[in-house]
Short mmCIF file of C-alpha atoms in Angstrom, two decimals:
data_model
loop_
_atom_site.label_atom_id
_atom_site.label_comp_id
_atom_site.label_asym_id
_atom_site.label_seq_id
_atom_site.Cartn_x
_atom_site.Cartn_y
_atom_site.Cartn_z
CA MET A 1 5.74 -26.62 -20.00
CA ALA A 2 2.55 -27.04 -18.08
CA LEU A 3 -0.14 -24.45 -18.83
CA ARG A 4 -0.54 -22.35 -15.34
CA SER A 5 -3.45 -21.05 -13.30
CA ALA A 6 -3.70 -18.60 -10.75
CA ASP A 7 -6.77 -17.86 -8.26
CA ILE A 8 -7.83 -14.31 -8.53
CA LEU A 9 -9.07 -12.80 -5.66
CA PHE A 10 -11.13 -9.48 -4.90
CA LYS A 11 -10.72 -7.65 -1.25
CA ASP A 12 -8.99 -11.13 -0.52
CA GLU A 13 -12.00 -13.21 -1.13
CA THR A 14 -11.62 -15.61 -4.08
CA ALA A 15 -13.61 -14.39 -7.10
CA GLY A 16 -12.03 -16.21 -10.07
CA THR A 17 -9.55 -18.47 -11.82
CA LEU A 18 -7.05 -17.22 -14.31
CA VAL A 19 -5.98 -20.22 -16.64
CA GLU A 20 -3.40 -20.06 -19.63
CA THR A 21 -4.80 -21.34 -22.87
CA ALA A 22 -3.01 -23.87 -25.49
CA ASN A 23 -2.61 -21.23 -27.94
CA GLY A 24 -1.02 -18.91 -25.87
CA GLY A 25 -3.64 -16.54 -24.30
CA THR A 26 -5.20 -16.80 -21.09
CA ARG A 27 -9.06 -17.06 -19.90
CA PHE A 28 -10.63 -15.52 -16.57
CA ALA A 29 -13.88 -17.14 -15.25
CA TYR A 30 -15.50 -16.25 -12.19
CA HIS A 31 -16.55 -19.00 -9.94
CA PRO A 32 -20.03 -20.24 -10.18
CA ASP A 33 -20.56 -18.93 -6.36
CA TRP A 34 -19.30 -15.46 -6.93
CA HIS A 35 -22.35 -13.11 -7.01
CA LYS A 36 -20.40 -9.85 -5.32
CA GLY A 37 -20.25 -7.74 -8.62
CA ASP A 38 -17.78 -7.22 -11.26
CA ILE A 39 -13.73 -7.14 -10.02
CA ALA A 40 -13.20 -4.71 -12.82
CA CYS A 41 -14.98 -2.34 -15.70
CA SER A 42 -13.22 -4.16 -18.46
CA LEU A 43 -14.33 -7.79 -16.64
CA PRO A 44 -18.12 -7.60 -16.10
CA SER A 45 -19.49 -10.70 -14.33
CA ALA A 46 -22.67 -10.65 -16.28
CA GLN A 47 -20.20 -12.16 -18.67
CA ARG A 48 -18.82 -15.04 -16.79
CA GLU A 49 -15.72 -16.14 -18.68
CA HIS A 50 -13.27 -13.56 -20.52
CA GLU A 51 -10.64 -14.80 -22.91
CA SER A 52 -7.66 -13.13 -24.29
CA GLN A 53 -6.30 -14.58 -27.49
CA VAL A 54 -2.75 -13.71 -26.71
CA GLY A 55 -1.38 -13.46 -23.28
CA LEU A 56 -2.90 -11.85 -20.11
CA HIS A 57 -5.99 -9.52 -20.47
CA PRO A 58 -5.12 -6.37 -20.37
CA PHE A 59 -6.63 -5.83 -16.82
CA PHE A 60 -4.10 -7.88 -15.45
CA GLN A 61 -1.41 -7.08 -17.77
CA HIS A 62 -1.37 -3.40 -16.39
CA LEU A 63 -1.25 -5.02 -12.72
CA GLY A 64 2.15 -5.90 -13.38
CA PRO A 65 5.55 -3.66 -13.01
CA GLU A 66 7.47 -1.96 -15.81
CA GLY A 67 10.93 -0.70 -16.16
CA TRP A 68 13.20 -0.75 -12.83
CA LEU A 69 10.78 -2.82 -10.60
CA ARG A 70 10.39 -5.32 -13.09
CA GLU A 71 13.90 -5.87 -13.65
CA GLN A 72 14.34 -6.14 -10.19
CA GLN A 73 11.36 -8.91 -9.28
CA ALA A 74 12.22 -10.57 -12.42
CA ARG A 75 15.77 -11.21 -11.38
CA SER A 76 14.68 -12.16 -7.76
CA ALA A 77 12.26 -14.68 -8.83
CA HIS A 78 14.67 -16.27 -11.55
CA ILE A 79 11.98 -15.52 -14.36
CA VAL A 80 12.05 -13.70 -17.72
CA GLU A 81 11.05 -9.96 -17.69
CA GLU A 82 8.62 -10.73 -20.83
CA ASP A 83 6.29 -13.30 -18.28
CA ASP A 84 3.62 -11.33 -16.92
CA LEU A 85 1.67 -14.24 -15.39
CA GLY A 86 5.14 -15.69 -13.85
CA LEU A 87 5.72 -12.20 -12.32
CA LEU A 88 2.05 -12.02 -10.82
CA LEU A 89 2.29 -15.35 -9.45
CA ARG A 90 4.97 -14.25 -7.35
CA TYR A 91 4.25 -10.45 -6.57
CA GLY A 92 0.52 -10.37 -7.31
CA ARG A 93 -0.64 -10.92 -3.81
CA ASP A 94 -0.78 -7.18 -3.28
CA CYS A 95 -1.34 -5.06 -6.47
CA ILE A 96 -2.64 -1.81 -7.02
CA GLY A 97 -6.36 -1.75 -6.40
CA ALA A 98 -8.81 -4.38 -4.81
CA VAL A 99 -7.55 -7.37 -6.89
CA SER A 100 -4.59 -9.67 -6.12
CA ILE A 101 -3.19 -12.72 -7.92
CA ARG A 102 -1.96 -16.19 -5.75
CA PRO A 103 -1.15 -19.31 -6.74
CA PRO A 104 -3.82 -22.10 -6.54
CA GLU A 105 -3.47 -23.63 -3.31
CA ASP A 106 -2.94 -27.15 -4.98
CA GLY A 107 -0.16 -25.65 -6.98
CA ALA A 108 3.57 -26.29 -6.58
CA LYS A 109 4.88 -24.36 -3.80
CA LEU A 110 7.18 -21.54 -5.15
CA PRO A 111 10.65 -20.43 -3.66
CA GLU A 112 10.77 -17.83 -1.49
CA ILE A 113 12.05 -14.54 -2.07
CA THR A 114 14.25 -12.60 0.68
CA GLU A 115 15.56 -9.48 -1.33
CA ALA A 116 14.20 -6.31 0.03
CA THR A 117 14.30 -4.34 -3.04
CA ALA A 118 11.74 -6.95 -4.73
CA THR A 119 9.16 -6.33 -2.42
CA PRO A 120 8.05 -10.21 -1.90
CA GLY A 121 4.40 -10.80 -2.76
CA ARG A 122 3.75 -7.32 -3.93
CA THR A 123 4.04 -5.12 -7.24
CA VAL A 124 3.50 -1.92 -8.41
CA SER A 125 2.62 -0.69 -11.86
CA GLY A 126 4.77 2.22 -13.27
CA VAL A 127 8.08 2.92 -15.46
CA GLN A 128 9.95 5.06 -12.86
CA LYS A 129 11.80 3.31 -10.09
CA LYS A 130 9.68 2.81 -7.18
CA LEU A 131 9.08 0.41 -4.38
CA LEU A 132 5.93 -0.38 -2.04
CA VAL A 133 6.72 0.81 1.70
CA ALA A 134 5.87 1.13 5.16
CA LYS A 135 6.66 2.17 8.49
CA ASP A 136 9.09 0.26 11.01
CA GLU A 137 8.79 0.54 14.61
CA GLU A 138 11.10 3.68 14.67
CA GLY A 139 9.02 5.45 11.93
CA ARG A 140 11.40 4.82 9.10
CA PHE A 141 10.45 4.20 5.72
CA VAL A 142 11.32 0.51 4.62
CA PRO A 143 10.74 -1.85 1.82
CA ALA A 144 7.41 -3.82 2.46
CA THR A 145 8.00 -7.16 3.46
CA ALA A 146 5.86 -10.08 2.57
CA THR A 147 3.53 -9.45 5.23
CA GLY A 148 1.83 -6.42 7.10
CA SER A 149 0.54 -3.31 5.46
CA ALA A 150 2.17 -1.48 2.46
CA PRO A 151 0.31 2.19 2.64
CA TYR A 152 3.24 4.04 0.86
CA ILE A 153 4.98 4.00 -2.73
CA ALA A 154 8.38 5.19 -2.40
CA LYS A 155 9.60 6.70 -5.94
CA PHE A 156 13.21 7.46 -6.54
CA ASN A 157 15.65 9.32 -8.83
CA SER A 158 16.87 7.29 -12.04
CA ASP A 159 20.24 6.82 -12.79
CA ARG A 160 19.65 9.01 -16.13
CA ILE A 161 17.66 11.98 -14.50
CA GLY A 162 18.63 12.66 -11.34
CA SER A 163 16.24 15.39 -10.59
CA LEU A 164 12.99 13.14 -10.78
CA VAL A 165 12.11 13.41 -7.13
CA ARG A 166 12.78 17.18 -6.79
CA ASN A 167 10.64 17.61 -10.10
CA GLU A 168 7.76 15.53 -8.94
CA LEU A 169 7.88 17.03 -5.42
CA LEU A 170 7.54 20.53 -6.89
CA SER A 171 4.89 19.48 -9.24
CA LEU A 172 2.94 17.94 -6.60
CA ARG A 173 3.17 21.00 -4.52
CA TRP A 174 2.32 23.44 -7.10
CA ALA A 175 -0.69 21.20 -8.37
CA ALA A 176 -2.14 20.91 -4.95
CA ALA A 177 -2.06 24.44 -4.66
CA VAL A 178 -3.91 25.18 -7.49
CA LEU A 179 -6.61 22.48 -7.54
CA GLY A 180 -6.85 21.72 -4.13
CA GLU A 181 -4.86 19.48 -1.70
CA ARG A 182 -7.78 16.79 -1.89
CA GLU A 183 -7.17 16.74 -5.85
CA VAL A 184 -3.64 15.38 -5.55
CA THR A 185 -2.25 12.14 -3.61
CA ALA A 186 -0.74 13.23 -0.37
CA PHE A 187 3.05 13.37 -0.43
CA THR A 188 6.41 13.79 1.36
CA THR A 189 10.12 13.00 1.05
CA SER A 190 12.48 10.99 3.10
CA PHE A 191 14.98 8.59 3.14
CA VAL A 192 14.43 4.60 2.94
CA ALA A 193 16.48 2.31 4.45
CA ALA A 194 17.71 -1.11 2.85
CA VAL A 195 17.93 1.08 -0.38
CA ASP A 196 19.83 4.15 1.03
CA ASP A 197 18.34 6.82 -1.17
CA THR A 198 16.10 9.42 -0.63
CA ALA A 199 12.63 9.27 -2.43
CA LEU A 200 9.44 11.33 -2.81
CA ILE A 201 6.92 8.98 -0.53
CA VAL A 202 3.40 9.08 -1.81
CA SER A 203 0.45 7.60 0.17
CA ARG A 204 -1.70 4.97 -1.23
CA PHE A 205 -5.06 5.95 -1.63
CA ASP A 206 -6.55 2.28 -2.84
CA ARG A 207 -6.07 1.59 0.98
CA LYS A 208 -7.97 2.49 4.38
CA ALA A 209 -6.15 3.16 7.36
CA SER A 210 -7.16 -0.23 8.51
CA GLY A 211 -5.67 -1.68 5.52
CA GLU A 212 -8.88 -2.47 3.86
CA LYS A 213 -8.33 -2.72 -0.21
CA LEU A 214 -10.29 -0.29 -2.19
CA ARG A 215 -10.96 -0.90 -5.90
CA LEU A 216 -8.79 1.21 -8.20
CA GLU A 217 -8.54 0.97 -12.06
CA ASP A 218 -6.74 2.96 -14.33
CA CYS A 219 -7.86 4.01 -17.55
CA ALA A 220 -5.84 1.80 -19.44
CA GLN A 221 -7.24 -1.14 -17.61
CA ILE A 222 -10.66 0.36 -18.13
CA LEU A 223 -10.25 0.54 -21.95
CA GLY A 224 -8.58 -3.17 -22.30
CA LYS A 225 -5.46 -1.55 -23.99
CA PRO A 226 -2.69 -4.22 -24.34
CA LYS A 227 0.41 -2.79 -23.05
CA GLY A 228 2.06 -3.07 -26.52
CA GLN A 229 5.89 -3.03 -27.31
CA ASP A 230 7.48 -0.76 -24.81
CA TYR A 231 4.47 0.03 -23.17
CA ALA A 232 3.13 1.83 -26.10
CA GLY A 233 -0.50 0.82 -25.33
CA LYS A 234 -1.32 3.53 -22.69
CA TYR A 235 -0.34 6.31 -25.38
CA ASP A 236 -2.89 4.77 -27.68
CA ALA A 237 -6.20 6.93 -26.97
CA ALA A 238 -7.49 10.50 -27.02
CA TYR A 239 -8.55 12.80 -23.53
CA GLU A 240 -11.93 12.25 -25.22
CA ASP A 241 -11.68 8.44 -24.20
CA ILE A 242 -11.01 9.17 -20.46
CA ALA A 243 -14.04 11.64 -20.54
CA ALA A 244 -16.18 8.75 -22.15
CA ILE A 245 -14.92 6.51 -19.39
CA ILE A 246 -16.22 9.00 -16.65
CA ARG A 247 -19.08 9.44 -18.42
CA ARG A 248 -19.91 5.72 -18.44
CA HIS A 249 -18.76 4.64 -14.73
CA SER A 250 -18.46 7.83 -12.39
CA SER A 251 -21.26 7.82 -9.98
CA ARG A 252 -21.00 11.84 -10.15
CA VAL A 253 -20.53 12.20 -13.87
CA PRO A 254 -20.64 16.44 -13.96
CA ILE A 255 -18.27 16.78 -11.03
CA ASP A 256 -15.82 14.35 -12.19
CA LEU A 257 -15.60 15.53 -15.99
CA LEU A 258 -15.08 19.28 -14.56
CA ARG A 259 -12.38 18.21 -12.26
CA PHE A 260 -10.58 16.12 -15.25
CA PHE A 261 -11.18 19.09 -17.39
CA ASN A 262 -9.31 21.07 -14.71
CA ARG A 263 -6.82 18.47 -13.82
CA LEU A 264 -6.05 18.26 -17.72
CA ILE A 265 -5.43 21.93 -18.15
CA VAL A 266 -3.24 21.84 -14.81
CA PHE A 267 -1.31 19.37 -16.28
CA THR A 268 -0.48 21.28 -19.30
CA LEU A 269 0.37 24.40 -17.76
CA ILE A 270 3.30 22.12 -15.48
CA GLY A 271 4.60 20.70 -18.59
CA ASN A 272 3.43 17.37 -17.59
CA CYS A 273 3.35 15.70 -21.47
CA ASP A 274 3.31 12.22 -20.18
CA ALA A 275 -0.24 12.08 -18.70
CA HIS A 276 -0.95 8.84 -20.68
CA LEU A 277 -4.08 6.61 -19.62
CA LYS A 278 -2.44 5.18 -16.59
CA ASN A 279 -1.97 8.40 -15.19
CA PHE A 280 -5.78 8.68 -14.90
CA SER A 281 -8.13 6.08 -12.42
CA LEU A 282 -11.37 5.51 -10.91
CA LEU A 283 -11.15 4.91 -7.29
CA GLU A 284 -13.94 3.32 -4.86
CA THR A 285 -15.65 5.77 -2.83
CA PRO A 286 -19.07 5.16 -0.57
CA THR A 287 -20.91 6.68 -3.28
CA GLY A 288 -19.71 4.77 -5.99
CA LEU A 289 -16.24 4.99 -8.39
CA ARG A 290 -14.95 8.45 -8.77
CA LEU A 291 -12.04 9.93 -10.57
CA SER A 292 -9.29 9.26 -8.18
CA PRO A 293 -6.76 12.12 -7.00
CA ALA A 294 -4.16 13.05 -9.31
CA TYR A 295 -0.49 11.27 -9.29
CA ASP A 296 2.59 10.70 -11.43
CA VAL A 297 2.57 14.46 -11.77
CA VAL A 298 6.08 15.49 -13.60
CA ASN A 299 6.95 18.41 -15.62
CA THR A 300 8.52 16.53 -18.35
CA ALA A 301 9.12 19.50 -20.39
CA LEU A 302 12.11 20.09 -18.22
CA TYR A 303 14.06 17.54 -19.91
CA ASP A 304 15.84 17.63 -23.29
CA GLY A 305 15.06 14.78 -25.56
CA PHE A 306 11.49 14.29 -23.97
CA ASP A 307 8.53 14.28 -26.59
CA GLN A 308 6.99 17.59 -26.20
CA THR A 309 3.79 16.89 -27.38
CA LEU A 310 0.92 15.89 -24.71
CA ALA A 311 0.51 11.95 -24.29
CA LEU A 312 -2.85 11.42 -25.80
CA SER A 313 -4.62 12.98 -28.83
CA ILE A 314 -7.35 15.76 -28.74
CA ALA A 315 -9.88 16.16 -31.53
CA GLY A 316 -7.86 13.64 -33.27
CA GLN A 317 -4.56 15.42 -33.12
CA LYS A 318 -1.60 14.95 -30.99
CA ILE A 319 -0.99 18.80 -29.47
CA HIS A 320 2.66 19.99 -29.11
CA LEU A 321 2.96 21.54 -25.50
CA ASP A 322 3.76 25.09 -27.18
CA ALA A 323 0.66 24.68 -29.39
CA ALA A 324 -1.74 24.09 -26.58
CA ASN A 325 -3.95 27.29 -25.86
CA GLN A 326 -6.99 28.25 -24.62
CA ALA A 327 -9.40 27.51 -27.52
CA THR A 328 -7.51 24.27 -27.42
CA PHE A 329 -9.18 23.39 -24.05
CA ARG A 330 -12.41 25.46 -24.67
CA ALA A 331 -13.34 23.11 -27.80
CA PHE A 332 -12.18 20.21 -25.90
CA GLY A 333 -14.57 21.19 -22.86
CA ARG A 334 -17.36 21.36 -25.01
CA GLU A 335 -16.79 18.57 -27.04
CA ILE A 336 -16.87 16.70 -23.49
CA GLY A 337 -20.01 18.02 -22.67
CA LEU A 338 -19.20 20.92 -20.39
CA PRO A 339 -21.34 23.92 -20.43
CA ASP A 340 -19.39 27.26 -21.30
CA ARG A 341 -20.36 28.91 -18.16
CA ALA A 342 -18.49 26.08 -16.40
CA ILE A 343 -15.77 26.49 -18.83
CA ASP A 344 -15.30 30.01 -18.14
CA GLN A 345 -15.57 29.85 -14.39
CA THR A 346 -12.65 26.95 -14.72
CA PHE A 347 -10.36 29.67 -16.38
CA LYS A 348 -11.18 32.27 -13.79
CA GLN A 349 -10.54 30.40 -11.30
CA LEU A 350 -7.28 28.39 -12.31
CA LYS A 351 -6.18 31.83 -13.19
CA ARG A 352 -6.69 32.92 -9.30
CA GLN A 353 -5.02 29.86 -7.90
CA VAL A 354 -1.98 29.98 -10.08
CA GLU A 355 -1.73 33.64 -9.02
CA LYS A 356 -1.76 32.52 -5.18
CA ALA A 357 0.70 29.39 -6.00
CA ALA A 358 3.59 32.00 -7.56
CA SER A 359 5.50 31.83 -4.37
CA ILE A 360 5.81 27.73 -4.55
CA ILE A 361 7.83 27.93 -7.97
CA ARG A 362 9.78 31.35 -7.22
CA PRO A 363 13.35 30.42 -7.90
CA PRO A 364 16.01 31.08 -4.74
CA ASP A 365 17.74 34.25 -4.80
CA ALA A 366 21.14 32.50 -5.19
CA GLU A 367 20.20 30.26 -8.11
CA PRO A 368 21.22 31.02 -11.70
CA SER A 369 19.06 31.86 -14.30
CA ASP A 370 19.37 28.41 -16.01
CA GLY A 371 18.92 26.72 -12.75
CA PHE A 372 16.04 24.08 -12.23
CA VAL A 373 13.55 26.24 -10.23
CA HIS A 374 14.21 28.97 -13.02
CA ARG A 375 13.47 26.71 -15.68
CA PHE A 376 10.75 25.17 -14.42
CA LYS A 377 9.24 28.36 -13.62
CA GLU A 378 9.48 29.39 -17.39
CA ILE A 379 7.73 26.49 -18.54
CA VAL A 380 4.81 27.26 -16.39
CA ASP A 381 4.65 30.89 -17.14
CA ASN A 382 4.80 30.63 -20.49
CA SER A 383 1.98 27.95 -20.67
CA CYS A 384 -0.29 30.15 -18.35
CA LEU A 385 0.23 32.95 -20.77
CA ARG A 386 -1.10 30.91 -23.55
CA ILE A 387 -3.90 29.11 -21.58
CA LEU A 388 -4.93 31.44 -18.92
CA GLU A 389 -5.19 34.75 -20.38
CA PRO A 390 -7.96 35.57 -22.95
#
């Protein structure tokens, strides 16, 4: 099979070329006339070529889909699911962030993809069943087509777990009340035409209202973590590594470190044991790269069979949810460089906000004691006792 290549665009301008190498790897090279800076933290433009010995460079790997969408797109394009470059050549015109991938203009024309659930020319990373969507002329959410904008992500229940949409909706509402609305991605729920299902709809913060692309990189991309077998690479790190990313790349280090500290505590309070590297990102702002709003917030502790340890390690240890307490996070805060005064204030402020947000997770009168909201609230209450009480 002939070695393939792709044009790499940054904000729709050609920045370089990605080519397969004879030994099974790939090489990304900036174009000689590209002088607009780095397209990614892990691809500094001061180094004009970046080679991966096996497959795609992790930055490009993590642009591709996982799980349900990967299956849909691979089937529609008649390529194997393991073909990372093949998927991006077919669906990489609109990826999360400012980087996009297209076949070279002098290459063979690829067959057109028409299936709505494959979102032709577009992709979004993540395991959960999700699609890029837009609004039609009647204001309905529909799968994004190959042209036009796609300012929303629709996230659906899985065949195995029928409460994911309800769970994430409640988790986001509570997190927004505790952290502040601007700290959490904008969200709603709606029916999605052509899919015939109700979804959680989240607004893309990597797109301006004008459609302009904003740079957005998750921490797996920034650390250059290969996706690994069964996508395990995003768990191969520590929360201290995310703090180190913020110290190195954020334009407002003290503020973003404190935001990260608050967010990690809230994720633990809510029973979110799946806050891995891809669930923390840096977003382009007028002042530089900043910690993005929170997203993918789910109370995973609700589900039997899910790992109840925090996704990444703290102080070299994997922490079980029930073992995470105030001492855990005080030590972590000091380790990442926060002053004791800021740590003290964080716990006081979070306790106040949790009390104000109590009504959001108050169970309905008619719900049985083992109902969804009762169990959700019990997890949050137990975590608050361990973490927020002195």
